Coordinates of C-alpha atoms and ligand atoms in Angstrom, one line a residue:
X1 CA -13.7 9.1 16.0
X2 CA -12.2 9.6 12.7
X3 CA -8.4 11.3 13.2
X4 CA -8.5 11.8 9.5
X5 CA -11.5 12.7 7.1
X6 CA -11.5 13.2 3.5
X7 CA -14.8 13.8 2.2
X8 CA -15.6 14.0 -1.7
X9 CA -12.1 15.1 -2.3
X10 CA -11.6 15.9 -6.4
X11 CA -8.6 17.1 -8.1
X12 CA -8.0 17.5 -11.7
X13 CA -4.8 19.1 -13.0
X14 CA -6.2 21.1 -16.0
X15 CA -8.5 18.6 -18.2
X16 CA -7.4 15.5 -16.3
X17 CA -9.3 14.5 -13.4
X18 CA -6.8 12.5 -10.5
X19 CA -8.8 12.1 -8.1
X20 CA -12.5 11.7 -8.5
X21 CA -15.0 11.8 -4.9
X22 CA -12.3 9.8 -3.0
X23 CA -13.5 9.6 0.6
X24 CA -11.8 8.0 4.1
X25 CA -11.6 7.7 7.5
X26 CA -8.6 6.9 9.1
X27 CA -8.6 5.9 12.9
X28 CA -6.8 7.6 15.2
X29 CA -3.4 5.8 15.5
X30 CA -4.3 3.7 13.2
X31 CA -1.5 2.2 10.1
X32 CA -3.4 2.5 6.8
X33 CA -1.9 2.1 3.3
X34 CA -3.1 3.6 0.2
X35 CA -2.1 1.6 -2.8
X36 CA -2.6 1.6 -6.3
X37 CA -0.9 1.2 -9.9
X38 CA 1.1 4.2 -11.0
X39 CA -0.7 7.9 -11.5
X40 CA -3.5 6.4 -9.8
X41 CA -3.8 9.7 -7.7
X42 CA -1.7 8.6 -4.4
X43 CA 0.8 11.2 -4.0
X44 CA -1.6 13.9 -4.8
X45 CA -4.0 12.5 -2.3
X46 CA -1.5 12.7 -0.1
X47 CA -0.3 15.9 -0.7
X48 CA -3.7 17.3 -0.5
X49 CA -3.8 15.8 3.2
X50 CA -0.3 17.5 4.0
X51 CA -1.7 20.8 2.6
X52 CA 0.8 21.0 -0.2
X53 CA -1.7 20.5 -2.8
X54 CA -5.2 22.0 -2.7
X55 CA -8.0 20.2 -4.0
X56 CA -10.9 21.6 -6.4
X57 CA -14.0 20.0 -4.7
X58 CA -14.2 17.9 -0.8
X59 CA -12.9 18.6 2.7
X60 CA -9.9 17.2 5.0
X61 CA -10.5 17.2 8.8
X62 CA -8.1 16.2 11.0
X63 CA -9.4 15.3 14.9
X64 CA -12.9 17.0 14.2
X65 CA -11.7 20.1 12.9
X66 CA -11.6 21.2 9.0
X67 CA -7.6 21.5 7.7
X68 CA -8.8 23.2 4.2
X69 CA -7.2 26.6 5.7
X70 CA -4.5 25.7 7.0
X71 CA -0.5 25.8 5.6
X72 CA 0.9 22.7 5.8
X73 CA 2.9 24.0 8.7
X74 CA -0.1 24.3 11.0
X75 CA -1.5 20.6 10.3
X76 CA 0.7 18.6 12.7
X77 CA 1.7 16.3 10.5
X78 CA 4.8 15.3 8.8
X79 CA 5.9 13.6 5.6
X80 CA 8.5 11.2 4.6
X81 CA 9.0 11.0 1.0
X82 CA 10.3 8.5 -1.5
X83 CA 13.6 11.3 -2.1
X84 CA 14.0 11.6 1.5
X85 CA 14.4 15.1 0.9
X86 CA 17.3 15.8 3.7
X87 CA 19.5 19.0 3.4
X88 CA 23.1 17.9 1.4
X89 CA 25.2 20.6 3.4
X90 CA 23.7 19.7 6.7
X91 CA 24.7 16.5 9.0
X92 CA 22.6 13.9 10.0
X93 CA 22.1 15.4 13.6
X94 CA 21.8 19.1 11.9
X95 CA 18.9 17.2 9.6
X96 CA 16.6 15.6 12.4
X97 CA 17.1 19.1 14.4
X98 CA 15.6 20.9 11.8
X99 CA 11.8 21.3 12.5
X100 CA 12.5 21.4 16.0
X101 CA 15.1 24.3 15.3
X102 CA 12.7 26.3 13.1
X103 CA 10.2 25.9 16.1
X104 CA 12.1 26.6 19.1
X105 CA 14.6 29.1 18.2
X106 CA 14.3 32.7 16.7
X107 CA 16.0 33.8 13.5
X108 CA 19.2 34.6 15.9
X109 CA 19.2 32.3 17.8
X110 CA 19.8 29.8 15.0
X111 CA 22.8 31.9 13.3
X112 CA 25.8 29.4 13.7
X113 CA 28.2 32.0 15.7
X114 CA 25.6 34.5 17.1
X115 CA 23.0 32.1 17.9
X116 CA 25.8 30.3 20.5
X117 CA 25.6 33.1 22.5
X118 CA 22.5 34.4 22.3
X119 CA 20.4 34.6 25.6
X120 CA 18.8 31.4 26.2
X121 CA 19.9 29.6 23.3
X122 CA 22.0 27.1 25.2
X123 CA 19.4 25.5 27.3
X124 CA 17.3 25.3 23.9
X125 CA 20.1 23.7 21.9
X126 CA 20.6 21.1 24.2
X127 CA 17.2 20.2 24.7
X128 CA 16.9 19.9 21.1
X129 CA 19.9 17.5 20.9
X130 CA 18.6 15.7 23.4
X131 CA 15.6 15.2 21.7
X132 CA 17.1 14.3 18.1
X133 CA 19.9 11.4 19.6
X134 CA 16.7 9.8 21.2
X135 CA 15.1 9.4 17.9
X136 CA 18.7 8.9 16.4
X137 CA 19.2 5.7 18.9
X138 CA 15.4 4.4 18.1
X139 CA 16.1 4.4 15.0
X140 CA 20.2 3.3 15.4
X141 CA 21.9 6.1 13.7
X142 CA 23.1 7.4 17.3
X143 CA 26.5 6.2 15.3
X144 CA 25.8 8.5 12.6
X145 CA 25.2 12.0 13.8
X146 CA 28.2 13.9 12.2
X147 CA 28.5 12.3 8.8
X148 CA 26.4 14.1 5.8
X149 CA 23.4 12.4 3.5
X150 CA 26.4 11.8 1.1
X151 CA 28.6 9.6 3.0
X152 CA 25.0 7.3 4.0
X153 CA 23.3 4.8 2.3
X154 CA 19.9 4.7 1.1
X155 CA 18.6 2.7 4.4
X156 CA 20.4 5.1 6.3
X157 CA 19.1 8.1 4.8
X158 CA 15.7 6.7 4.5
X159 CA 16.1 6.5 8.8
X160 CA 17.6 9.9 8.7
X161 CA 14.1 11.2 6.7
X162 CA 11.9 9.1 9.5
X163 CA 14.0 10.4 13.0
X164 CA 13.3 14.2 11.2
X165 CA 9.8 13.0 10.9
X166 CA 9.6 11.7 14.7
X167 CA 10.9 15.0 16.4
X168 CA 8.1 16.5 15.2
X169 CA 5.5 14.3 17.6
X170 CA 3.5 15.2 14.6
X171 CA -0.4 13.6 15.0
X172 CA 0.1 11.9 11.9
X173 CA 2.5 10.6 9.4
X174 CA 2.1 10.8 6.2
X175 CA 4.6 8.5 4.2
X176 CA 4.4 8.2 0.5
X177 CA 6.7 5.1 -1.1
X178 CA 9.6 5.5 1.5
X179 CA 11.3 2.3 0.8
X180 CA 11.5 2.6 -3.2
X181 CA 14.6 3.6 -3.4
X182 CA 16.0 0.9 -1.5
X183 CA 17.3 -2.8 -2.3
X184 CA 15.3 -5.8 -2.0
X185 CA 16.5 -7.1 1.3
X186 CA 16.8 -3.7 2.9
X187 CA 13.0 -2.8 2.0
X188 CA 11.9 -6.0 3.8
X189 CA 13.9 -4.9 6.6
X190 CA 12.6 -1.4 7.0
X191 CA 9.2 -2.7 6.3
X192 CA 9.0 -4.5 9.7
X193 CA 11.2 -1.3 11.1
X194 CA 8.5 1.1 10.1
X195 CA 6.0 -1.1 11.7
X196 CA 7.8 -1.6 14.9
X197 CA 8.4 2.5 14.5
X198 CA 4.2 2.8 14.1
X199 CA 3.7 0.4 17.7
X200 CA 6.4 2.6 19.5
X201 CA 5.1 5.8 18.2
X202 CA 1.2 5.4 18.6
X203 CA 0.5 8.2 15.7
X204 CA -1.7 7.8 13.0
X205 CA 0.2 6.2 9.7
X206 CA -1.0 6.8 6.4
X207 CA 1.7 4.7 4.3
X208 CA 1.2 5.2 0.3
X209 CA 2.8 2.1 -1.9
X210 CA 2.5 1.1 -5.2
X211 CA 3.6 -2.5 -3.6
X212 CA 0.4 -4.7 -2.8
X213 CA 3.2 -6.8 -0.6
X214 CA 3.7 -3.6 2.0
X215 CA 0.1 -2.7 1.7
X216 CA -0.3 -6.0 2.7
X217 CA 1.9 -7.0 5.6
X218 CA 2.5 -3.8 7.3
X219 CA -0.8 -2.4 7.8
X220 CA -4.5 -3.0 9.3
X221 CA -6.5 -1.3 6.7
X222 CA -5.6 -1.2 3.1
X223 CA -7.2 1.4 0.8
X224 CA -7.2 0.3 -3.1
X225 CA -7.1 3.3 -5.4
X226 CA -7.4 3.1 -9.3
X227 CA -7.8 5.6 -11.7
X228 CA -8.7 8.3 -8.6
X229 CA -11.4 6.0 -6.9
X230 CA -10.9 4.4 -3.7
X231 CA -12.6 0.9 -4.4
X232 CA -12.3 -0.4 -1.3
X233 CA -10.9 -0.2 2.0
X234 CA -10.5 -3.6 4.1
X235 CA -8.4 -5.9 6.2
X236 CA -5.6 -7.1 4.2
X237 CA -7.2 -10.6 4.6
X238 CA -10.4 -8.9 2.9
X239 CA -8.9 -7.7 0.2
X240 CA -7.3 -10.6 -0.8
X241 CA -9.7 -13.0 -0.4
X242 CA -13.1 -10.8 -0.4
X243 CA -12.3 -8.2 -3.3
X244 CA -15.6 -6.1 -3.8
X245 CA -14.4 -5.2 -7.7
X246 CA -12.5 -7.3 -10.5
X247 CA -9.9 -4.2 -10.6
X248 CA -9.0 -5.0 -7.0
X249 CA -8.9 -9.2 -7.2
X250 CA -6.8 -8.2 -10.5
X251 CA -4.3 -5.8 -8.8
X252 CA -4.0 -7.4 -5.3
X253 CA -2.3 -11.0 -5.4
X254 CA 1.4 -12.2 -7.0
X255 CA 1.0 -14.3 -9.5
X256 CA -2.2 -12.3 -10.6
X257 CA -6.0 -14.3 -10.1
X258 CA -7.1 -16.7 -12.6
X259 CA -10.3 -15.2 -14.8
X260 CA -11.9 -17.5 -17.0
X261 CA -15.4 -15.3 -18.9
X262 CA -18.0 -16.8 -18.1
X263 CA -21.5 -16.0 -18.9
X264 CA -25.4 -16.8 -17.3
X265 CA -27.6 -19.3 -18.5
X266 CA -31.7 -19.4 -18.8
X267 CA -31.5 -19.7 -14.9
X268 CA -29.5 -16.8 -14.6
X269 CA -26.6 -19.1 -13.1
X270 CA -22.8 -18.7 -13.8
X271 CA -21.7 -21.4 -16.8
X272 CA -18.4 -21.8 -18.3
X273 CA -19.3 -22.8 -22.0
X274 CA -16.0 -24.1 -22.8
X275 CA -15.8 -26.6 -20.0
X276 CA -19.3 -26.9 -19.2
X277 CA -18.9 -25.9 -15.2
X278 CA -21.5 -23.9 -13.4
X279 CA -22.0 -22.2 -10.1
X280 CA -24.8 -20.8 -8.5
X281 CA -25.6 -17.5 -7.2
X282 CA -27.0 -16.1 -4.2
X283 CA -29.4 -14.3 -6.5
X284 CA -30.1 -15.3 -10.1
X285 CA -28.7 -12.3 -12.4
X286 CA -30.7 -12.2 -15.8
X287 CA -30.0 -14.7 -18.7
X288 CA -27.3 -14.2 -21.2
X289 CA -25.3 -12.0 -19.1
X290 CA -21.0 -12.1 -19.4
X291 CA -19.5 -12.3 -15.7
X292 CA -16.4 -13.3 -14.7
X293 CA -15.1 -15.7 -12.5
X294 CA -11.6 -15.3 -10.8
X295 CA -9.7 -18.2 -8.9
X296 CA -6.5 -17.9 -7.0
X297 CA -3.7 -19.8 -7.7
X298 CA -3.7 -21.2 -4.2
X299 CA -7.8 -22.0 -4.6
X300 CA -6.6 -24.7 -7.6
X301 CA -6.1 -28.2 -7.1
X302 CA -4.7 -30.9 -10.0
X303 CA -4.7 -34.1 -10.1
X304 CA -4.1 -37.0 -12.8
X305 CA -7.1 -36.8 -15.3
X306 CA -9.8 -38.9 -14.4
X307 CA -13.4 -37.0 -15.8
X308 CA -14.1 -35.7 -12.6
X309 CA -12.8 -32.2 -12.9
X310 CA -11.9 -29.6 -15.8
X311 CA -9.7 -30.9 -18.6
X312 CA -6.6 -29.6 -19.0
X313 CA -2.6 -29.6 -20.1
X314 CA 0.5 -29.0 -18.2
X315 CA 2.7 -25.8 -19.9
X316 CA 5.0 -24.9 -17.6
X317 CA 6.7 -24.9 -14.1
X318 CA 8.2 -22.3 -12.3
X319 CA 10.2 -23.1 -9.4
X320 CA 9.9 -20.5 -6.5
X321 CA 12.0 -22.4 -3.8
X322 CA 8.9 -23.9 -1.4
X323 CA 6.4 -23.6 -3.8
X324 CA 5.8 -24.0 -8.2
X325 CA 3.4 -22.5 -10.2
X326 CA 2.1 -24.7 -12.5
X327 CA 0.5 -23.3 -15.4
X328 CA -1.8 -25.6 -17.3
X329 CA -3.9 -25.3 -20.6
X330 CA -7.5 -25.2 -20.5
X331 CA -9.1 -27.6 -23.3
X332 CA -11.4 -26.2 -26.3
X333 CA -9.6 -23.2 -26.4
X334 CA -10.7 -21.8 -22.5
X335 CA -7.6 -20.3 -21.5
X336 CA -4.6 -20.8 -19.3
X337 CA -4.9 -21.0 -15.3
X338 CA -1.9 -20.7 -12.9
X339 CA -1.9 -23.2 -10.1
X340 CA 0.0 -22.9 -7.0
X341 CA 1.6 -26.3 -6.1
X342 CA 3.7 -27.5 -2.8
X343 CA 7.1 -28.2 -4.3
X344 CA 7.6 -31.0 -2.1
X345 CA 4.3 -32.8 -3.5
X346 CA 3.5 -34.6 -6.2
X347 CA 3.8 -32.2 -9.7
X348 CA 1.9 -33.0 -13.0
X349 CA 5.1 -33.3 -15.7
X350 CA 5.2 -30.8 -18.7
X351 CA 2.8 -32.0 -21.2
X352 CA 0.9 -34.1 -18.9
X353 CA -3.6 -34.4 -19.1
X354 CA -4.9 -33.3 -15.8
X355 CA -8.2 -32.6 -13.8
X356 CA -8.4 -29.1 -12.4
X357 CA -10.6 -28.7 -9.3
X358 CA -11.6 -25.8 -7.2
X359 CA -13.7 -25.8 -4.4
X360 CA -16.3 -23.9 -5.7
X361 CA -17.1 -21.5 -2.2
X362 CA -13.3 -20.2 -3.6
X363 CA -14.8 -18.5 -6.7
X364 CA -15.0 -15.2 -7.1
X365 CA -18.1 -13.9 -9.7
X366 CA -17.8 -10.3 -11.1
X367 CA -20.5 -9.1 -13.2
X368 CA -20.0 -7.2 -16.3
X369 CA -19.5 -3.7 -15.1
X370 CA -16.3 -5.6 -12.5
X371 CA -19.2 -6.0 -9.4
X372 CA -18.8 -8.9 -7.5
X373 CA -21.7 -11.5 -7.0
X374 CA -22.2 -13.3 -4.0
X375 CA -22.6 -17.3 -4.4
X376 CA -25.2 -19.6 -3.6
X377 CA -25.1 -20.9 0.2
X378 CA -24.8 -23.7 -1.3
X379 CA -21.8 -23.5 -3.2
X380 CA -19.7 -21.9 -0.2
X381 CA -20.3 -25.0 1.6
Ligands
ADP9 N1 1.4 19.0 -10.6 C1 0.9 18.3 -11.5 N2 0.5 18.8 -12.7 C2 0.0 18.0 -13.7 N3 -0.3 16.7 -13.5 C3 0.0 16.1 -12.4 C4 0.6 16.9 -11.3 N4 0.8 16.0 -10.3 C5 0.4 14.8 -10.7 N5 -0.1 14.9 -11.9 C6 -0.7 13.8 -12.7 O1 -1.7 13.2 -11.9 C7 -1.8 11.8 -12.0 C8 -1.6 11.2 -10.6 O2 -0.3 11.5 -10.1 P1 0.1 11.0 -8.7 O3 -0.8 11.4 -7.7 O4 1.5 11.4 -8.5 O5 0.0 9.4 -8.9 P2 0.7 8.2 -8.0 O6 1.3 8.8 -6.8 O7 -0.5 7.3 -7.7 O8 1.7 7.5 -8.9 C9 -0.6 11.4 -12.9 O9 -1.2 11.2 -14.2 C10 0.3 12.6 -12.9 O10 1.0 12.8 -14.1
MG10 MG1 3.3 8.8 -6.2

């Protein structure tokens, strides 16, 4: 069963439409990530599944029952945001306590010198510290508890935003772009933390990035949004290498896929005017079509020219430690292509004529409205 359902959800804010029929189902305890380029609708996706946004059109269920009613406070879930949004004045152990203060304890209860000797607030207290050192050590920030979000750093808040999160023992998390505001190294670090965090907590993840790289590593599904339509939602493997539209094989993959246009000849097969190549389809389209056929770096081999490939002209290297992109010239005028070349191998010099190859199974055919074709058996051989 679907823990999470979001059926033809719209949203416009005043003229604009965000998010256009987006609908999802997200496994119970399963990690998904929704990514997309910036003001692609994420965040308001997101904050239509926390309840903090409502949306004009579509319903949210969560564990078989509709959400559209209820406050955000009533949805089991929690949210970790990009800002971390922790209380200044309050300490790191005052932070995590939070929700489970506002839950357990009355309005007295929680007044600093009142509430300590209110009946039964003791037993309460403690349980609740109890409670937020556990997620405090999980997360190692046990260390931590008394300083404020001031004297942190970003890492350390962004943990601090996570362990207020996990007292909850919300059903879900939602977590839109937590690592942004973090350095480089740190936001590889927390990437694996988060993931580690998902295993040990067993709740359902819904992770929005703008960064194909987390969509990619840290979760099992990844949902591709653009322009407020969810174009598909796949392994990360999938995505990668089985994109069902041009927008995703263009927005997934660092350095970005190789297009060359293309169009369809009298047989309604793929041919590459410029350099004369073809490839087949699995079903003829019509003649005289324009489709477009996109090749990884990874999915491009060179080699000295000898006729037997595509013609084309070393432009540049770019040296990225294990590996260099090579990006060579096309002759008559087709276009550049970006290779991706073991470092340690044999590299084409600057300037040099080569023959580009591809194994022809690795192409990937979009038709003109971005489609993707499926290719002759033949050519996936
Ligand atoms: N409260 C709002 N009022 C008006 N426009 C908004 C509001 N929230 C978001 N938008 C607009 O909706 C679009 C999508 O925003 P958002 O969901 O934040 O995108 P993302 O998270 O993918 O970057 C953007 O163009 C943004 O400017
Ligand atoms: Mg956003």
């Amino acid at each position: 069963m679907a823990d999470i359902l979001i059926r033809g959800v719209s949203k416009a804010f005043g003229a604009t439409p965000v998010l256009k029929g987006v609908s999802l189902g997200v496994h119970d305890g399963e990690f998904i990530s929704l990514v997309g380029p910036s003001g692609c609708g994420k965040s308001t996706l997101l904050r239509i599944l926390a309840g903090l946004e409502r949306q004009d059109a579509g319903e949210v269920h969560m564990a078989g029952e509709c959400m559209d009613a209820l406050a955000p406070g009533a949805r089991d879930i929690a949210m970790v945001f990009q800002s971390y949004a922790l209380y200044p004045h309050l300490t790191v152990r005052e932070n995590i306590a939070v929700p489970l203060s506002v839950r357990r304890l009355n309005r007295w209860q929680r007044l600093p010198v009142v509430g300590g000797i209110w009946p039964g607030s003791r037993a309460i207290r403690q349980q609740i510290d109890d409670e937020v050192k556990a997620a405090a050590g999980q997360l190692d920030i046990g260390h931590l508890l008394e300083r404020k979000p001031g004297q942190l750093s970003g890492g350390q808040r962004q943990r601090t935003a996570l362990g207020r999160a996990m007292v909850r023992r919300p059903r879900a998390f939602l977590m839109d772009e937590p690592l942004s505001n973090l350095d480089a190294n740190l936001r590889v670090q927390m990437r694996s933390e988060i993931v580690a965090l998902h295993r040990a907590l067993g709740g359902t993840f819904v992770y929005v990035t703008h960064d194909q790289t987390e969509a990619l590593t840290m979760s099992t599904r990844v949902a591709v949004m653009i322009d407020g339509v969810l174009l598909q939602v796949a392994s990360p493997a999938d995505i990668y290498f089985d994109p069902s539209d041009l927008r995703v094989a263009e927005f997934i993959g660092n350095p970005r896929i190789n297009l060359l246009a293309c169009e369809t000849n009298a047989d309604g097969q793929v041919f590459h005017r410029a350099t004369s190549l073809g490839l087949a389809l699995a079903k003829p389209a019509g003649a005289g079509m324009r489709v477009t056929v996109g090749l990884r770096p990874e999915a491009i081999r060179l080699g000295p020219w000898d006729r037997s490939g595509l013609h084309a002209v070393v432009r540049t290297h770019e040296h990225l430690g294990g590996e260099v992109l090579v990006q060579v010239e096309l002759t008559a005028g087709a276009g550049k292509v970006t290779a991706r070349c073991d470092a340690l191998g044999a590299l084409p010099g600057i300037g040099s004529e080569v023959t580009m190859r591809f194994e022809p199974g690795r192409a990937l055919v979009f038709d003109g409205h971005g489609q993707r074709l499926a290719l002759a058996p033949s050519c996936r051989a």
